[in-house]
XYZ file of C-alpha atoms in Angstrom:
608
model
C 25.208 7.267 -18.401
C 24.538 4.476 -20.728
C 27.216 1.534 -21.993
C 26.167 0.466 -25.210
C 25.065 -3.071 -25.905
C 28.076 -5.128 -27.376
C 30.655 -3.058 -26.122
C 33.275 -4.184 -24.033
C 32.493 -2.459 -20.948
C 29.100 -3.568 -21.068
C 30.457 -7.138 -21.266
C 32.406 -6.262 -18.344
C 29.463 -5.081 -15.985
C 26.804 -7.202 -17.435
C 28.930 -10.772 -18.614
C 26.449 -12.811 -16.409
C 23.268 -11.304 -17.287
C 20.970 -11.881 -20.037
C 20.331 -7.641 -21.146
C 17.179 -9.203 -22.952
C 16.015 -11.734 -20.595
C 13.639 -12.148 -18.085
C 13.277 -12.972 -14.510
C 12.603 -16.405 -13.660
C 11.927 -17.526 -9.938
C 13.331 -20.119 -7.907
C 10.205 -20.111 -5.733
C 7.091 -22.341 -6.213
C 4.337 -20.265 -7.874
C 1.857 -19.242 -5.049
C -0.541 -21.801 -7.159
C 1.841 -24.274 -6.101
C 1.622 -24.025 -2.389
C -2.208 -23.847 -2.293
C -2.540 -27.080 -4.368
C 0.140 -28.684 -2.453
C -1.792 -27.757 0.718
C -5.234 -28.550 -0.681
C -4.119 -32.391 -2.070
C -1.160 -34.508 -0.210
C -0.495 -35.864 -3.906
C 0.429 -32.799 -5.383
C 3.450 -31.541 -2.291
C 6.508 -30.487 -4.028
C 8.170 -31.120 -1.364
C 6.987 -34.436 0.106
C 8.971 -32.976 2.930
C 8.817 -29.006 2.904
C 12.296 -27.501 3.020
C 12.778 -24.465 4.666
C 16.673 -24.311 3.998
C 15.989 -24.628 0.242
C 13.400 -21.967 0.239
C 15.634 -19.456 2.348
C 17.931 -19.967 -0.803
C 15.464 -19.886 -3.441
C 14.476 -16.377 -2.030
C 17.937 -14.861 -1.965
C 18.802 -16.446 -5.266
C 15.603 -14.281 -6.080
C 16.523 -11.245 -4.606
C 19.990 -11.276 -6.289
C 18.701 -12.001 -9.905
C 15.943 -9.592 -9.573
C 17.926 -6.815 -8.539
C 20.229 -7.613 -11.142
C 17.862 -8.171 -14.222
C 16.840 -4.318 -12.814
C 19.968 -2.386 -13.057
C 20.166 -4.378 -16.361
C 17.085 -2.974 -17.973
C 17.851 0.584 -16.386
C 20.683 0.830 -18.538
C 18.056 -0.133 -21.868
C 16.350 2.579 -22.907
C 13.151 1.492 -24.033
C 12.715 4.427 -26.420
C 14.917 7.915 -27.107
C 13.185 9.576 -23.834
C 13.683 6.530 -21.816
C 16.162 6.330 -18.906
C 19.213 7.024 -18.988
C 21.246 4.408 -16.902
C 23.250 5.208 -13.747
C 25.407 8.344 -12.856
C 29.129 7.510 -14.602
C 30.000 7.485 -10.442
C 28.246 4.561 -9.984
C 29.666 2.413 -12.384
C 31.910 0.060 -9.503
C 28.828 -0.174 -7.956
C 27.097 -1.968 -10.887
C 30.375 -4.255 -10.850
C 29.757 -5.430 -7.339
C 25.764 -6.186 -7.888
C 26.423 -8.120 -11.225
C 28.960 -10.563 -10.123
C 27.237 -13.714 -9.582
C 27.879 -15.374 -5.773
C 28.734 -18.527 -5.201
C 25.899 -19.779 -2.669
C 24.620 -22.426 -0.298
C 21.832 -24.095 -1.553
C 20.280 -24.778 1.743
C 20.216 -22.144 3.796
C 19.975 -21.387 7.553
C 18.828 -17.730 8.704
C 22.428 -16.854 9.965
C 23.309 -17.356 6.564
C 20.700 -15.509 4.718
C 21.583 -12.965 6.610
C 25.129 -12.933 5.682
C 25.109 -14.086 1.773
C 23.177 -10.450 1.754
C 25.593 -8.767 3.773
C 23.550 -7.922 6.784
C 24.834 -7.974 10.424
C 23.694 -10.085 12.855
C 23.137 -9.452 16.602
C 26.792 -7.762 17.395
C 28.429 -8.049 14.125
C 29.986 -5.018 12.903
C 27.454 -4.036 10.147
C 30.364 -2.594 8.028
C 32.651 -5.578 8.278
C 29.263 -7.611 7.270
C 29.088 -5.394 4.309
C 32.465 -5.518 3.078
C 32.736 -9.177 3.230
C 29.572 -9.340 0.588
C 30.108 -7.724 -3.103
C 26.730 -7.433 -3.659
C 26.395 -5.752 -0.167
C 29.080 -2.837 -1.474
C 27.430 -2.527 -4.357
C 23.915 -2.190 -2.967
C 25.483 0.526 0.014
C 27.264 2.611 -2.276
C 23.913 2.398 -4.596
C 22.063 3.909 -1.518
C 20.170 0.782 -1.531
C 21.005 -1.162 1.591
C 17.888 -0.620 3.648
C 15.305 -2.591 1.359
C 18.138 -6.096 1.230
C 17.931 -5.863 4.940
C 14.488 -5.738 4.930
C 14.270 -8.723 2.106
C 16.723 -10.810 4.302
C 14.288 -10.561 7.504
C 11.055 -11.084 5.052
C 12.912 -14.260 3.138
C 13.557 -15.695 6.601
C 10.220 -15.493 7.896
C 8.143 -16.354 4.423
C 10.123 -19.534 4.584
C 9.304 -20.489 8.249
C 5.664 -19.620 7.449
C 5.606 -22.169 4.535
C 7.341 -24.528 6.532
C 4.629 -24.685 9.562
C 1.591 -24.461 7.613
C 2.595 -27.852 6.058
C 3.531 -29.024 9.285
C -0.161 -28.595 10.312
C -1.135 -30.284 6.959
C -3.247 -33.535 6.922
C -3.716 -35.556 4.436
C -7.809 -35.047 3.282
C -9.767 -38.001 1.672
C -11.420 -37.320 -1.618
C -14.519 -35.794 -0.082
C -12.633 -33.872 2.398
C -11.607 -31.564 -0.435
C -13.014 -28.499 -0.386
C -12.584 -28.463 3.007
C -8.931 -29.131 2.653
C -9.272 -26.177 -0.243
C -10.707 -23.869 2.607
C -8.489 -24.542 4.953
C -5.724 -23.447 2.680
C -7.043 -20.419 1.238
C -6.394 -19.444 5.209
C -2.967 -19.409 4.852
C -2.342 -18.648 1.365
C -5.550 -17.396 -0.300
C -5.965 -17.300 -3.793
C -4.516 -14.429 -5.845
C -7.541 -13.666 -8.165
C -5.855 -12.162 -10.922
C -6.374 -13.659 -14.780
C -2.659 -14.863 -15.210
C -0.820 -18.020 -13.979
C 2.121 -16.953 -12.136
C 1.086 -13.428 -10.779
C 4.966 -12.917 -8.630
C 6.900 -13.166 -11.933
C 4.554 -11.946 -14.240
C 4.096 -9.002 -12.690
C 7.893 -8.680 -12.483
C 8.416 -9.281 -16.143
C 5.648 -8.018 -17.749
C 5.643 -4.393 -15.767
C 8.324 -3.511 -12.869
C 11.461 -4.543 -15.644
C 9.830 -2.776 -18.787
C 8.925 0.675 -16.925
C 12.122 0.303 -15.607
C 13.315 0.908 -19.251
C 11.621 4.370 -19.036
C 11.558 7.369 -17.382
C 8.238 7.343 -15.718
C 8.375 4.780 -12.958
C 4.710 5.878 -11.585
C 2.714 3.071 -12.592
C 5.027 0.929 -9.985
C 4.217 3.161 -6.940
C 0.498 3.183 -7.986
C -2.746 0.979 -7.089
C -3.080 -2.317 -8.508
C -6.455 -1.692 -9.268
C -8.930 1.668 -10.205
C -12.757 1.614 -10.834
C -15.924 3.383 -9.691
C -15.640 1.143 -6.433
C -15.326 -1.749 -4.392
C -16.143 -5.340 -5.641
C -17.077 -8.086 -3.021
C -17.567 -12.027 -4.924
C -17.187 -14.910 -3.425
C -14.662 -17.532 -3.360
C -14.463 -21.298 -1.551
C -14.679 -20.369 1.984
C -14.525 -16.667 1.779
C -14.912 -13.195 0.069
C -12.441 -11.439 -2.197
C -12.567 -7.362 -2.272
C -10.588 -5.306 -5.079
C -11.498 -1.815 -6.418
C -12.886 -2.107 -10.061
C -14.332 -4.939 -11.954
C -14.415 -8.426 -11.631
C -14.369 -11.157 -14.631
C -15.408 -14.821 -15.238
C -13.257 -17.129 -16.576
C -11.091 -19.004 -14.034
C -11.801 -22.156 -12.225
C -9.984 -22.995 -8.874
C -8.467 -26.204 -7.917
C -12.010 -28.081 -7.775
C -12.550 -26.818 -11.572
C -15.575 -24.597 -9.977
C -15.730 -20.919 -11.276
C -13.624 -18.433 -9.374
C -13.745 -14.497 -10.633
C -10.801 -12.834 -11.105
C -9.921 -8.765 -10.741
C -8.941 -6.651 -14.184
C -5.078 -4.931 -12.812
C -5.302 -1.485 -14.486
C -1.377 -1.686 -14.727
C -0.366 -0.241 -11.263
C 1.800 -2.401 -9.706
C 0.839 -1.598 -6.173
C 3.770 -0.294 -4.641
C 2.332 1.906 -1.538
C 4.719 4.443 -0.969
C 5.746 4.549 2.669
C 4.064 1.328 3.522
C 7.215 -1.398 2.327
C 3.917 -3.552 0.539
C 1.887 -4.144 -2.180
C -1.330 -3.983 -1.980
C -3.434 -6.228 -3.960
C -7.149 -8.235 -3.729
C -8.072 -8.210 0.224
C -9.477 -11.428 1.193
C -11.631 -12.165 3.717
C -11.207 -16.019 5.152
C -14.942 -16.345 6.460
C -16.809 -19.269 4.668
C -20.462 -16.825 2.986
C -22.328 -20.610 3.531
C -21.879 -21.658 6.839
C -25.034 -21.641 9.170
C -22.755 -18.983 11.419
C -22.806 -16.127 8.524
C -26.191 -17.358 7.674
C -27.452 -16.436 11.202
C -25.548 -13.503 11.546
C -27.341 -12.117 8.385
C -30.435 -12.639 10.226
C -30.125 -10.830 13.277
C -29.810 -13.783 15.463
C -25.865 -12.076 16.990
C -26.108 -9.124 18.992
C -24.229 -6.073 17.304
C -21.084 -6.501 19.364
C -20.659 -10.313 18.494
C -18.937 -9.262 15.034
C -17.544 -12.311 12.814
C -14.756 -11.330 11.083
C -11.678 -10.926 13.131
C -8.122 -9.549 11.949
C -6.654 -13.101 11.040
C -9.383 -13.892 8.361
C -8.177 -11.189 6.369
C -5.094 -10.977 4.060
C -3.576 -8.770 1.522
C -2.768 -11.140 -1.438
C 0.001 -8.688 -2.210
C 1.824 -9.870 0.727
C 1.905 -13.043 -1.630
C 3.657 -11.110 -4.655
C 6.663 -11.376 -2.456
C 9.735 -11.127 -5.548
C 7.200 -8.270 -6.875
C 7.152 -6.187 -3.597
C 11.174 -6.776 -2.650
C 12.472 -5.517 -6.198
C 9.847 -2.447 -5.596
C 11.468 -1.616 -2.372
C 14.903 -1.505 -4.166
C 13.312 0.612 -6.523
C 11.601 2.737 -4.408
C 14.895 3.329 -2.322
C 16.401 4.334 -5.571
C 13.719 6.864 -6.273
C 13.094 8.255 -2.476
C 16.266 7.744 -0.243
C 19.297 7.051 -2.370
C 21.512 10.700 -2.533
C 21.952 12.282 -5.598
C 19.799 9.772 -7.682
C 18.306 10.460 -11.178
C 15.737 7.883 -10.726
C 13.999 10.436 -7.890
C 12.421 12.220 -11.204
C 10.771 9.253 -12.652
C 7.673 9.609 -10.463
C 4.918 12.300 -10.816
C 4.196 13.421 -7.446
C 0.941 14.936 -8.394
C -0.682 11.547 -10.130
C 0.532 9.469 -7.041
C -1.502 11.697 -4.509
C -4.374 11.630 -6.978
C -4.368 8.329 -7.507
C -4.105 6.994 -3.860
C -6.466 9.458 -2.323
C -8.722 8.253 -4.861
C -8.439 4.306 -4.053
C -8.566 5.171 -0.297
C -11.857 7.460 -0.209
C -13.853 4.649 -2.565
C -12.724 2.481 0.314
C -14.408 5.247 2.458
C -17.179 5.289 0.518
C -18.080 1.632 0.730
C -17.057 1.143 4.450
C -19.436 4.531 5.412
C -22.325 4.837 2.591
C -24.752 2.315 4.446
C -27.074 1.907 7.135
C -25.875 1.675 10.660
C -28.320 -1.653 10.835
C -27.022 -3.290 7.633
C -26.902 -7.108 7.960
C -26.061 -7.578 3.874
C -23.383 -10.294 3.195
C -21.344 -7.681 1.000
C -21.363 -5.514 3.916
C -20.303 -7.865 6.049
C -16.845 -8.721 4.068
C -16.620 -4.651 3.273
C -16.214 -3.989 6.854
C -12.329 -5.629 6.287
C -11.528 -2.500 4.521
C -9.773 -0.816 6.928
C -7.272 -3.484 7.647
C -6.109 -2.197 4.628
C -7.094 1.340 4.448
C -8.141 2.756 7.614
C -6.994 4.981 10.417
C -8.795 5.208 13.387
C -8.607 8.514 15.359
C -10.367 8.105 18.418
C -10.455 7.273 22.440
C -13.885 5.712 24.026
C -13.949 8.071 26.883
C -16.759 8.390 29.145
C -19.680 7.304 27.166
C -18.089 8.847 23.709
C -15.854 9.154 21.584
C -13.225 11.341 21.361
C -10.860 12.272 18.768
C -7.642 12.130 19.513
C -3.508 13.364 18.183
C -2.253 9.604 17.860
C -3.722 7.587 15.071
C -3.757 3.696 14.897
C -3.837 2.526 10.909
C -4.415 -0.487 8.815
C -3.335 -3.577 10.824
C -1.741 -1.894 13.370
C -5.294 -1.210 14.596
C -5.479 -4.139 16.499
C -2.372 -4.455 17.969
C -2.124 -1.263 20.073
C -4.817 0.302 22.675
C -6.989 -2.533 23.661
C -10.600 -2.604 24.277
C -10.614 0.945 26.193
C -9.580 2.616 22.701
C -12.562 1.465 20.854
C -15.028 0.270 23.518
C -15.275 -1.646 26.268
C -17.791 -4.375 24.700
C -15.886 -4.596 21.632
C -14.432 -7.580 21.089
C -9.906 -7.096 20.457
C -9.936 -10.113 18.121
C -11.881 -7.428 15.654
C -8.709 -5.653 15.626
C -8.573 -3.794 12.171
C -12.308 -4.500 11.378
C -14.422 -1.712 11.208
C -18.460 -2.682 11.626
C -21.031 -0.789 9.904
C -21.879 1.125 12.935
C -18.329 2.120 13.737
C -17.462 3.507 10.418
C -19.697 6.152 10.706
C -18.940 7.204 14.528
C -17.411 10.465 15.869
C -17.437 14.317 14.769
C -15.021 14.494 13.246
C -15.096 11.097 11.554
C -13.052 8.441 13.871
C -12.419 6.673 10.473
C -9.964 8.250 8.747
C -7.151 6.511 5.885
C -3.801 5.782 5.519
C -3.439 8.253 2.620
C -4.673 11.153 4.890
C -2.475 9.805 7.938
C 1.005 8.768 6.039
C 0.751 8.782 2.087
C -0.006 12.323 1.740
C 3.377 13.507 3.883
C 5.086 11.021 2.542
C 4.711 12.186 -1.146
C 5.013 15.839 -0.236
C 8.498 14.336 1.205
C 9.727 13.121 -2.243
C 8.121 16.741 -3.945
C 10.074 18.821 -1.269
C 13.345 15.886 -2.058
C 12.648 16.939 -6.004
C 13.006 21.050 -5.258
C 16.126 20.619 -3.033
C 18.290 18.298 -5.391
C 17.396 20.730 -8.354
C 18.446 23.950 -6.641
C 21.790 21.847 -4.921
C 23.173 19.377 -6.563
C 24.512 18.825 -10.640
C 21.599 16.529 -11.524
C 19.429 19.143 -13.362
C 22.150 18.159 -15.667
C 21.329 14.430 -15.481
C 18.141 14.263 -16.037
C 15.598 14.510 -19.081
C 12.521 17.111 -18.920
C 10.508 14.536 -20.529
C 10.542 12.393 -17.442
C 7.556 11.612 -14.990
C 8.558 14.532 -12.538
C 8.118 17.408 -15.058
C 5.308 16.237 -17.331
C 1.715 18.423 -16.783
C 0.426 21.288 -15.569
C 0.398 19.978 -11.900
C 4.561 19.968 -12.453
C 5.065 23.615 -14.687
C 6.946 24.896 -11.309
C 9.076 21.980 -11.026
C 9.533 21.882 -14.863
C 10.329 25.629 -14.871
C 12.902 24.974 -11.797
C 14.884 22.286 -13.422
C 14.918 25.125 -16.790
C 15.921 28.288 -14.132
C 18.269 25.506 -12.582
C 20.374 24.638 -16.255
C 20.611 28.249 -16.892
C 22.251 29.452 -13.519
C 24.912 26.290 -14.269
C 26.052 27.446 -17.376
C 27.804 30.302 -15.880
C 28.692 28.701 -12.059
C 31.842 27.524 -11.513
C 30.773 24.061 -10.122
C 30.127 23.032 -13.972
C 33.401 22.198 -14.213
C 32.250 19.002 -11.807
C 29.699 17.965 -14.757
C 30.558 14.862 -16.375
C 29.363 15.349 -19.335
C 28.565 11.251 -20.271
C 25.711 11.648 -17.689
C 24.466 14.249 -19.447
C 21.576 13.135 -21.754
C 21.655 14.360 -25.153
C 19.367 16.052 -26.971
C 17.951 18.269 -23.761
C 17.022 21.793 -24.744
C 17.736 24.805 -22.726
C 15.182 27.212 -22.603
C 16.710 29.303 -25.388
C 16.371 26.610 -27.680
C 19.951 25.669 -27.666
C 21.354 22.318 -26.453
C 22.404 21.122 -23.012
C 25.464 18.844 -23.466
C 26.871 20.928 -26.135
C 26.668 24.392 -24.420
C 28.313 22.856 -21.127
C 30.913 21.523 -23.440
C 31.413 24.689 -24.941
C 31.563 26.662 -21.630
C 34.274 24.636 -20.540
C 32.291 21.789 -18.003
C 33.776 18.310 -16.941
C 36.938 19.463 -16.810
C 37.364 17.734 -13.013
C 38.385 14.233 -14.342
C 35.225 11.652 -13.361
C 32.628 14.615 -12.082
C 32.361 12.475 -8.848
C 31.674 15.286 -6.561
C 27.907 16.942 -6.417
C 27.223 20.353 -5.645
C 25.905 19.891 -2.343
C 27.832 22.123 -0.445
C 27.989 25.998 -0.040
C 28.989 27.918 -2.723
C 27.049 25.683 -5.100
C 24.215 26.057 -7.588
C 22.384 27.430 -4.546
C 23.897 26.639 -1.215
C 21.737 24.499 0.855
C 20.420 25.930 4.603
C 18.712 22.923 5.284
C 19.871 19.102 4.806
C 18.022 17.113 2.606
C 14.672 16.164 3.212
C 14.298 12.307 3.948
C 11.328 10.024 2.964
C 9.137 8.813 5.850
C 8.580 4.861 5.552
C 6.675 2.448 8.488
C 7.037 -1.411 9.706
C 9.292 -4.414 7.605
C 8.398 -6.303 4.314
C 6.044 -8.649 4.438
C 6.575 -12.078 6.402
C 9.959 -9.869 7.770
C 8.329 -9.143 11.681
C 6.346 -12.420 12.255
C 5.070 -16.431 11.033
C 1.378 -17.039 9.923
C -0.037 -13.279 11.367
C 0.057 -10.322 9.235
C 2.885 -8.109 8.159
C 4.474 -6.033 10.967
C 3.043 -2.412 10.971
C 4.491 -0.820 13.777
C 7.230 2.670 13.323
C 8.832 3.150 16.502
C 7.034 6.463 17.048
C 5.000 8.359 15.019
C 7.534 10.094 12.679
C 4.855 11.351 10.259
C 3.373 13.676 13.724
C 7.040 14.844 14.517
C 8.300 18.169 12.726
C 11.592 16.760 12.496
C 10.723 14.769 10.206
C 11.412 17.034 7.203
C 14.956 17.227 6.295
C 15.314 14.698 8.608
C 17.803 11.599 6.897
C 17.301 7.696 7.013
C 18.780 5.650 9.126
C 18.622 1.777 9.441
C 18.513 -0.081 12.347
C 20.151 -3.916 12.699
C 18.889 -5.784 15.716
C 18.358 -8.904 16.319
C 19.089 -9.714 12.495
C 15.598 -7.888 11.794
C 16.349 -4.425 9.848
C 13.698 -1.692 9.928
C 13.094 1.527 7.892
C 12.887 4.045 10.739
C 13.529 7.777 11.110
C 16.927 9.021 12.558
């Protein structure tokens, strides 16, 4: 349903928010931290305040998700979205209404400003106490501000002891100061200023105004491969090309990656996933020697902490995608599930993993070339290693470690015994070609590709048993192409068998989008009026249950998800990667719901 601009119910839901602004952060741009870390002079903080930057977060978080349901209920064009279900509209209420809150924060009270329990709390009572808590619950859309709370937390701590460890650099100490910061918070590489709320403004709020929302849930970057340049103390790696242009805080020349308009959103991973860089300095007599030969084979440089995701660093970008994504994959009866084409997701993230393939495998066994050094960091964010060092070989195996997860789990004896565990997630040259099958695998093959088949299968059901083939427009994401004619010809078979069932007196007819064409050429909100639909004051009940549209023999099928938001499990060390078993190897898992899990004030996507 949509509420007109100017009306007063639209005053009423949306009196605090600007329907044509844009999102501005209370965070520091990420530019910010690394100058402030690179040169004493330029701190922000003279003291860095951890309290203030708990609140600047949730402030963040609050806005965001509030300059979103704003724009949902835009259009940007006739075939654009088409707002929330009429059910819904209390919901909205709660979310808008603007919260009086502490401007220095401790993580008790992060924790409950967002309406999340703590240790033994009652997670309900924590809820109710919280408008924007009710609001986000009855949204289906609790899960990700759990997450958020748990990732604001420990973003702020991180900031907080990385200037701790500061010292103050003479002039010449520079670039070494410069170095030392791209460690912590290396540099974004992308040809815009402030990439966070850019990337929130310029492309998760517009295609939020439409009803293909793929572009969100896609790679940041496409191209015919992987790019390794240098930067001050390191190596950055993207897919695609890289451009002159920039300068970094020295005024020397730092290339920047082209974004091809995905946002970066990895479906089932709760991260974006951006430029990978690698913080191990190309000019130092160590990397110089290495290249030479001079280091045995098993005395590898690069070790799991040098390299970083700088989507972890896009962290208002990723938290508004997890709202959205909970919206599209795990909220019931939602609309918004048909704004993503399935078939272009799997394309397009098989795609960016196997080029990762491609330039961790293609090469000699011996190579000692400085790009293939830096490549090797790949799989930190790609890989999936399938194999146990067993007697002289290796073996493949069921269980599957992936991404950064590989080094936290098996030890030595999983890869082998001379390898060194600091490697963790790095994959040598030698390595990435071992085993028969292949012991390097990818994350798409492990996770993405169930977890997309999970949101296809979540499509069918809602279709055949529930009202929103009413609520939805063919022209969105989910129907458009020939990969989607079955869906698109399900959602057609779907309207006709609800003219004549009985449940379409549950319709409400203000959710239903006009101008939607039945497949006799005659017009879906008219022809339900005629035959008598919404009759049921409000339509608030879905035809879920037996004697529907189709009744159901099988629940829902949930949406697989691993590990917290970034900076939500841990300090300085890499996001947390780690599901509590492997739900993606367990046949459960289909049909299986969501559940979330408060402990400890840290709240995990897991499987029931």
């Amino acid at each position: 349903m949509l509420i007109e601009v100017g009306t007063p119910e639209f005053d009423r839901l949306f009196k605090t928010a600007d329907p044509w602004g844009q999102f501005e952060s209370f965070l520091p741009a990420h530019d910010t931290y690394v100058a402030a870390m690179a040169d004493p002079s330029l701190d922000p903080f003279a003291e860095v305040n951890v309290d203030l930057l708990r609140y600047q977060g949730v402030a963040d978080l609050q806005r965001g998700t509030q300059n979103m349901a704003t724009k949902i209920m835009r259009p940007g064009g006739p075939e654009g979205t088409f707002g929330f279900l009429a059910s819904s509209t209390q919901a909205l209420e709660n979310i808008m209404q603007m919260p009086e809150l502490e401007e220095f924060m401790s993580p008790d009270q992060v924790f409950s400003s967002l309406g999340v329990a703590v240790g033994s709390q009652d997670p309900a009572q924590a809820i109710k106490d919280v408008t924007f808590a009710v609001g986000m619950t009855a949204l289906g859309s609790m899960g990700p501000v759990g997450a958020a709370a748990a990732a604001i937390i420990g973003f702020a701590r991180a900031v907080g002891e990385i200037f701790k460890r500061k010292k103050a650099f003479e002039e010449d100490q520079k670039r070494e100061a410069l170095i030392e910061a791209y460690k912590s918070f290396p540099p974004l590489m992308e040809p815009r200023n402030n990439v966070d709320q850019d990337s929130v403004n310029l492309q998760l709020l517009p295609q939020l105004q439409t009803g293909d929302w793929t572009k969100i849930f896609s790679p940041r970057f496409a191209g015919e491969a992987w790019q390794a340049v240098p930067r001050q103390g390191g190596y950055a790696l993207a897919l695609g090309d890289a451009e002159d242009g920039a300068k970094d805080p020295l005024g020397e020349p730092l290339k920047t990656f082209i974004p091809t308009g995905g946002i970066g959103y990895w479906p089932g991973q709760n991260r974006i996933t951006s430029v990978l860089q690698v913080s191990l300095n190309p000019a130092s007599q160590t990397v110089q020697r290495f290249l030479k030969g001079e280091y045995a084979p098993n005395d590898y440089l690069i070790e799991q902490w040098m390299v970083r995701d700088t989507g972890d660093f896009l962290v208002n970008t990723t938290r508004l995608a997890a709202v959205a994504w909970e919206w599209v994959a795990r909220s019931e009866n939602s609309p918004h599930l048909f704004k993503v084409n399935v078939p272009a997701l799997h394309t397009a993230w098989s795609e960016y993993c196997l080029k990762g393939m491609v330039a961790l495998t293609q090469r000699s066994q011996s190579s000692r070339k400085e790009r293939d050094l830096y490549i090797s960091a790949l799989s930190c964010t790609l890989g999936s290693w399938q194999c146990w060092f067993d007697k002289g070989r290796y073996r493949n195996i069921d269980g599957r470690l992936h991404g950064r997860n590989m080094g936290d789990r098996g030890g030595p004896k999983t890869w082998h015994p001379n390898r060194s565990p600091r490697q963790g997630c790095v994959i040598t040259p030698y390595e990435a070609g071992l085993g028969d099958p292949r012991c390097l695998s990818t994350i798409y093959d492990l996770e993405t590709r169930l977890v997309l088949d999970q949101v296809a299968e979540r499509q069918r059901w809602y279709l055949r048993h529930s009202l929103l083939c009413a609520y939805v427009r063919q022209s969105w994401a989910a129907f458009q192409g020939s990969a989607n004619k079955k869906l698109r010809d399900l959602l057609n078979e779907m309207r006709m068998l609800l003219l004549d069932h009985p449940d379409r007196q549950y319709v409400a007819l203000d959710d239903v989008p006009p101008g939607e064409k039945l497949p006799n050429g005659l017009d879906l909100k008219a022809e339900l009026k005629r035959r008598g639909a919404g009759k049921v004051i409000g339509g608030k009940r879905f035809a879920i249950n037996p004697g529907t549209l189709e009744p159901p023999t099988e629940p829902v099928p949930g949406v697989g998800s691993s590990g917290g938001l970034p900076f939500g499990g841990n300090t300085l060390g890499l996001p947390p990667h780690e599901p509590e078993y492997e739900w993606w190897r367990d046949r459960r898992v289909v049909g299986a719901g969501l559940g979330l899990l408060v402990g400890g004030g840290l709240l995990w996507w897991n499987r029931r």
